[in-house]
């Protein structure tokens, strides 16, 4: 596991994954960086980069993040059927965590394992939405308690955990989490582009 504590590395990782700006407040001519999701110099951001190719088991970090959630869990993921993640999501809902999930419509309709996983998740009381637009819902991100973020290239699949070359970033930073939460909420609230999944 690579633990990155320097502000420069955190800025680069944040920019690579979220597109957030690394510019200073003076350069932006705007208010605090907490409003734009940037990790700035002096930030106390804690960023972990976990690579499947290095044997760092990022899927375990994802499950742990879900298990640690206390109040809210917002997930947008292209593919989901990996049993430990599905079970952790259901357990979170059962213990009172407010869970919302967005996934890709084509995968939800065409992939048998994903459809089965989504039905289990919905039966646990978790609302599930899919894209109504023509493009893919290709995000892979999770926000826990509006304070911790998981993002990267990894879908929640057994093949991603055991076969693929993927990376997961675990970011503990309030400003970055707020940026991700804002993006998730924009998708969730967009009734033209996202609809309830009916199974």
mmCIF file of C-alpha atoms in Angstrom:
data_model
loop_
_atom_site.group_PDB
_atom_site.id
_atom_site.type_symbol
_atom_site.label_atom_id
_atom_site.label_comp_id
_atom_site.label_asym_id
_atom_site.label_seq_id
_atom_site.Cartn_x
_atom_site.Cartn_y
_atom_site.Cartn_z
ATOM 1 C CA UNK A 1 0.000 0.000 0.000
ATOM 2 C CA UNK A 2 1.296 3.403 -0.949
ATOM 3 C CA UNK A 3 0.491 6.063 1.664
ATOM 4 C CA UNK A 4 0.892 9.560 0.291
ATOM 5 C CA UNK A 5 1.060 12.351 2.839
ATOM 6 C CA UNK A 6 2.834 15.150 0.962
ATOM 7 C CA UNK A 7 0.538 17.892 -0.243
ATOM 8 C CA UNK A 8 2.088 17.827 -3.724
ATOM 9 C CA UNK A 9 1.307 14.141 -4.186
ATOM 10 C CA UNK A 10 -2.202 14.644 -2.852
ATOM 11 C CA UNK A 11 -2.776 17.502 -5.289
ATOM 12 C CA UNK A 12 -1.601 15.393 -8.226
ATOM 13 C CA UNK A 13 -3.763 12.422 -7.216
ATOM 14 C CA UNK A 14 -6.792 14.606 -6.650
ATOM 15 C CA UNK A 15 -6.345 16.314 -10.006
ATOM 16 C CA UNK A 16 -5.870 13.012 -11.814
ATOM 17 C CA UNK A 17 -8.993 11.404 -10.356
ATOM 18 C CA UNK A 18 -11.420 14.272 -9.846
ATOM 19 C CA UNK A 19 -10.180 17.025 -12.115
ATOM 20 C CA UNK A 20 -10.090 19.366 -9.148
ATOM 21 C CA UNK A 21 -7.813 22.331 -9.379
ATOM 22 C CA UNK A 22 -4.442 22.585 -7.687
ATOM 23 C CA UNK A 23 -4.379 26.349 -8.041
ATOM 24 C CA UNK A 24 -4.096 28.535 -4.961
ATOM 25 C CA UNK A 25 -6.931 30.788 -3.798
ATOM 26 C CA UNK A 26 -5.006 33.822 -5.047
ATOM 27 C CA UNK A 27 -4.625 32.283 -8.512
ATOM 28 C CA UNK A 28 -8.299 31.438 -8.641
ATOM 29 C CA UNK A 29 -9.446 34.799 -7.441
ATOM 30 C CA UNK A 30 -12.147 33.006 -5.495
ATOM 31 C CA UNK A 31 -12.848 31.925 -1.956
ATOM 32 C CA UNK A 32 -11.527 29.019 0.023
ATOM 33 C CA UNK A 33 -10.349 25.853 -1.709
ATOM 34 C CA UNK A 34 -12.832 23.947 0.455
ATOM 35 C CA UNK A 35 -15.442 25.088 -2.049
ATOM 36 C CA UNK A 36 -13.769 23.677 -5.162
ATOM 37 C CA UNK A 37 -12.585 20.293 -3.911
ATOM 38 C CA UNK A 38 -8.879 21.024 -4.226
ATOM 39 C CA UNK A 39 -6.275 19.566 -1.904
ATOM 40 C CA UNK A 40 -4.000 22.536 -1.298
ATOM 41 C CA UNK A 41 -0.611 23.062 0.252
ATOM 42 C CA UNK A 42 -0.730 22.461 3.967
ATOM 43 C CA UNK A 43 -3.741 20.193 3.625
ATOM 44 C CA UNK A 44 -4.010 17.344 6.085
ATOM 45 C CA UNK A 45 -5.352 15.053 3.351
ATOM 46 C CA UNK A 46 -4.602 11.379 3.810
ATOM 47 C CA UNK A 47 -4.449 9.574 0.466
ATOM 48 C CA UNK A 48 -3.808 5.864 0.006
ATOM 49 C CA UNK A 49 -3.150 4.411 -3.452
ATOM 50 C CA UNK A 50 -3.742 0.658 -3.696
ATOM 51 C CA UNK A 51 -2.886 -1.351 -6.822
ATOM 52 C CA UNK A 52 -4.207 -4.799 -7.652
ATOM 53 C CA UNK A 53 -1.017 -5.490 -9.619
ATOM 54 C CA UNK A 54 1.024 -4.948 -6.438
ATOM 55 C CA UNK A 55 -1.062 -7.410 -4.438
ATOM 56 C CA UNK A 56 -2.409 -4.610 -2.241
ATOM 57 C CA UNK A 57 -6.000 -5.930 -2.251
ATOM 58 C CA UNK A 58 -7.891 -2.646 -2.775
ATOM 59 C CA UNK A 59 -11.205 -4.507 -2.615
ATOM 60 C CA UNK A 60 -10.530 -5.117 1.094
ATOM 61 C CA UNK A 61 -10.099 -1.372 1.655
ATOM 62 C CA UNK A 62 -13.413 -0.744 -0.126
ATOM 63 C CA UNK A 63 -15.217 -3.276 2.076
ATOM 64 C CA UNK A 64 -13.616 -1.785 5.196
ATOM 65 C CA UNK A 65 -14.700 1.724 4.204
ATOM 66 C CA UNK A 66 -18.279 0.497 3.786
ATOM 67 C CA UNK A 67 -18.150 -1.309 7.148
ATOM 68 C CA UNK A 68 -16.908 1.855 8.882
ATOM 69 C CA UNK A 69 -19.692 4.083 7.470
ATOM 70 C CA UNK A 70 -21.886 5.419 10.252
ATOM 71 C CA UNK A 71 -24.439 7.745 8.642
ATOM 72 C CA UNK A 72 -24.275 7.875 4.841
ATOM 73 C CA UNK A 73 -22.919 5.939 1.889
ATOM 74 C CA UNK A 74 -23.267 7.213 -1.677
ATOM 75 C CA UNK A 75 -22.000 4.866 -4.395
ATOM 76 C CA UNK A 76 -21.753 5.330 -8.156
ATOM 77 C CA UNK A 77 -20.239 2.303 -9.869
ATOM 78 C CA UNK A 78 -20.385 0.981 -13.415
ATOM 79 C CA UNK A 79 -20.374 -2.717 -12.478
ATOM 80 C CA UNK A 80 -21.217 -4.375 -9.173
ATOM 81 C CA UNK A 81 -21.545 -8.038 -8.234
ATOM 82 C CA UNK A 82 -18.556 -8.769 -5.962
ATOM 83 C CA UNK A 83 -20.112 -10.622 -3.039
ATOM 84 C CA UNK A 84 -18.100 -9.063 -0.163
ATOM 85 C CA UNK A 85 -18.959 -5.543 -1.374
ATOM 86 C CA UNK A 86 -22.635 -6.379 -1.964
ATOM 87 C CA UNK A 87 -22.908 -7.937 1.502
ATOM 88 C CA UNK A 88 -21.154 -4.957 3.130
ATOM 89 C CA UNK A 89 -23.606 -2.553 1.451
ATOM 90 C CA UNK A 90 -26.602 -4.591 2.652
ATOM 91 C CA UNK A 91 -25.146 -4.770 6.175
ATOM 92 C CA UNK A 92 -24.655 -0.983 6.166
ATOM 93 C CA UNK A 93 -28.293 -0.442 5.219
ATOM 94 C CA UNK A 94 -29.373 -2.913 7.911
ATOM 95 C CA UNK A 95 -27.530 -0.955 10.607
ATOM 96 C CA UNK A 96 -29.214 2.306 9.599
ATOM 97 C CA UNK A 97 -26.702 3.875 7.226
ATOM 98 C CA UNK A 98 -28.471 5.920 4.530
ATOM 99 C CA UNK A 99 -27.261 4.253 1.318
ATOM 100 C CA UNK A 100 -27.850 5.416 -2.273
ATOM 101 C CA UNK A 101 -26.529 3.630 -5.334
ATOM 102 C CA UNK A 102 -26.209 4.684 -8.986
ATOM 103 C CA UNK A 103 -25.140 2.219 -11.670
ATOM 104 C CA UNK A 104 -25.151 1.735 -15.430
ATOM 105 C CA UNK A 105 -28.492 0.846 -17.007
ATOM 106 C CA UNK A 106 -27.093 -1.547 -19.641
ATOM 107 C CA UNK A 107 -25.114 -3.495 -17.058
ATOM 108 C CA UNK A 108 -28.097 -3.624 -14.713
ATOM 109 C CA UNK A 109 -30.302 -5.011 -17.486
ATOM 110 C CA UNK A 110 -27.880 -7.300 -19.311
ATOM 111 C CA UNK A 111 -25.543 -8.733 -16.682
ATOM 112 C CA UNK A 112 -27.195 -11.531 -14.694
ATOM 113 C CA UNK A 113 -24.832 -11.305 -11.711
ATOM 114 C CA UNK A 114 -25.249 -7.540 -11.482
ATOM 115 C CA UNK A 115 -29.034 -7.772 -11.743
ATOM 116 C CA UNK A 116 -29.102 -10.343 -8.925
ATOM 117 C CA UNK A 117 -26.812 -8.180 -6.751
ATOM 118 C CA UNK A 118 -28.921 -5.075 -7.368
ATOM 119 C CA UNK A 119 -32.116 -6.904 -6.445
ATOM 120 C CA UNK A 120 -30.566 -7.975 -3.139
ATOM 121 C CA UNK A 121 -29.383 -4.428 -2.461
ATOM 122 C CA UNK A 122 -32.782 -2.942 -3.281
ATOM 123 C CA UNK A 123 -34.563 -5.525 -1.127
ATOM 124 C CA UNK A 124 -32.439 -4.224 1.765
ATOM 125 C CA UNK A 125 -34.124 -0.848 1.287
ATOM 126 C CA UNK A 126 -31.402 0.840 -0.759
ATOM 127 C CA UNK A 127 -32.690 3.088 -3.556
ATOM 128 C CA UNK A 128 -30.985 2.328 -6.881
ATOM 129 C CA UNK A 129 -30.869 4.607 -9.925
ATOM 130 C CA UNK A 130 -29.600 4.027 -13.463
ATOM 131 C CA UNK A 131 -28.756 6.370 -16.302
ATOM 132 C CA UNK A 132 -31.540 7.250 -18.750
ATOM 133 C CA UNK A 133 -29.147 9.017 -21.129
ATOM 134 C CA UNK A 134 -27.333 7.301 -23.993
ATOM 135 C CA UNK A 135 -23.858 7.463 -22.495
ATOM 136 C CA UNK A 136 -22.481 5.064 -19.895
ATOM 137 C CA UNK A 137 -22.648 5.698 -16.168
ATOM 138 C CA UNK A 138 -18.953 4.902 -15.967
ATOM 139 C CA UNK A 139 -18.023 6.329 -12.560
ATOM 140 C CA UNK A 140 -16.382 4.239 -9.847
ATOM 141 C CA UNK A 141 -16.673 6.163 -6.585
ATOM 142 C CA UNK A 142 -17.941 5.924 -3.047
ATOM 143 C CA UNK A 143 -18.428 8.620 -0.414
ATOM 144 C CA UNK A 144 -18.704 7.497 3.220
ATOM 145 C CA UNK A 145 -20.097 9.841 5.874
ATOM 146 C CA UNK A 146 -19.395 12.823 3.587
ATOM 147 C CA UNK A 147 -15.772 12.693 4.719
ATOM 148 C CA UNK A 148 -14.014 9.749 3.047
ATOM 149 C CA UNK A 149 -13.828 8.917 -0.651
ATOM 150 C CA UNK A 150 -12.949 5.831 -2.644
ATOM 151 C CA UNK A 151 -12.288 6.388 -6.347
ATOM 152 C CA UNK A 152 -10.224 4.956 -9.152
ATOM 153 C CA UNK A 153 -10.578 2.437 -11.958
ATOM 154 C CA UNK A 154 -11.948 -0.531 -10.032
ATOM 155 C CA UNK A 155 -15.432 -1.923 -10.563
ATOM 156 C CA UNK A 156 -16.913 -3.989 -7.754
ATOM 157 C CA UNK A 157 -16.379 -7.327 -9.497
ATOM 158 C CA UNK A 158 -14.515 -10.523 -8.671
ATOM 159 C CA UNK A 159 -12.541 -10.134 -11.902
ATOM 160 C CA UNK A 160 -11.466 -6.638 -10.865
ATOM 161 C CA UNK A 161 -10.232 -7.997 -7.537
ATOM 162 C CA UNK A 162 -8.500 -11.099 -8.908
ATOM 163 C CA UNK A 163 -7.551 -10.519 -12.557
ATOM 164 C CA UNK A 164 -7.548 -6.883 -13.653
ATOM 165 C CA UNK A 165 -4.950 -4.159 -13.290
ATOM 166 C CA UNK A 166 -6.787 -1.555 -11.239
ATOM 167 C CA UNK A 167 -6.080 1.233 -8.786
ATOM 168 C CA UNK A 168 -8.139 2.506 -5.870
ATOM 169 C CA UNK A 169 -7.565 5.775 -4.031
ATOM 170 C CA UNK A 170 -8.850 6.207 -0.495
ATOM 171 C CA UNK A 171 -8.980 9.940 0.216
ATOM 172 C CA UNK A 172 -9.679 11.337 3.669
ATOM 173 C CA UNK A 173 -10.221 15.042 3.068
ATOM 174 C CA UNK A 174 -13.343 17.103 3.748
ATOM 175 C CA UNK A 175 -12.964 19.372 0.698
ATOM 176 C CA UNK A 176 -12.480 16.483 -1.717
ATOM 177 C CA UNK A 177 -15.353 14.558 -0.135
ATOM 178 C CA UNK A 178 -17.594 17.628 -0.542
ATOM 179 C CA UNK A 179 -16.677 17.815 -4.242
ATOM 180 C CA UNK A 180 -17.544 14.148 -4.757
ATOM 181 C CA UNK A 181 -20.762 14.495 -2.749
ATOM 182 C CA UNK A 182 -21.813 17.470 -4.852
ATOM 183 C CA UNK A 183 -21.172 15.546 -8.078
ATOM 184 C CA UNK A 184 -23.080 12.512 -6.811
ATOM 185 C CA UNK A 185 -26.045 14.622 -5.706
ATOM 186 C CA UNK A 186 -26.211 16.359 -9.095
ATOM 187 C CA UNK A 187 -26.566 12.951 -10.749
ATOM 188 C CA UNK A 188 -29.041 11.665 -8.158
ATOM 189 C CA UNK A 189 -31.284 14.720 -8.468
ATOM 190 C CA UNK A 190 -31.224 14.849 -12.295
ATOM 191 C CA UNK A 191 -34.575 13.235 -13.116
ATOM 192 C CA UNK A 192 -34.002 13.629 -16.865
ATOM 193 C CA UNK A 193 -30.729 11.709 -16.925
ATOM 194 C CA UNK A 194 -31.255 9.223 -14.064
ATOM 195 C CA UNK A 195 -34.287 7.129 -13.135
ATOM 196 C CA UNK A 196 -35.212 4.612 -10.471
ATOM 197 C CA UNK A 197 -34.122 1.097 -11.366
ATOM 198 C CA UNK A 198 -37.151 -1.146 -11.670
ATOM 199 C CA UNK A 199 -35.345 -4.474 -12.049
#
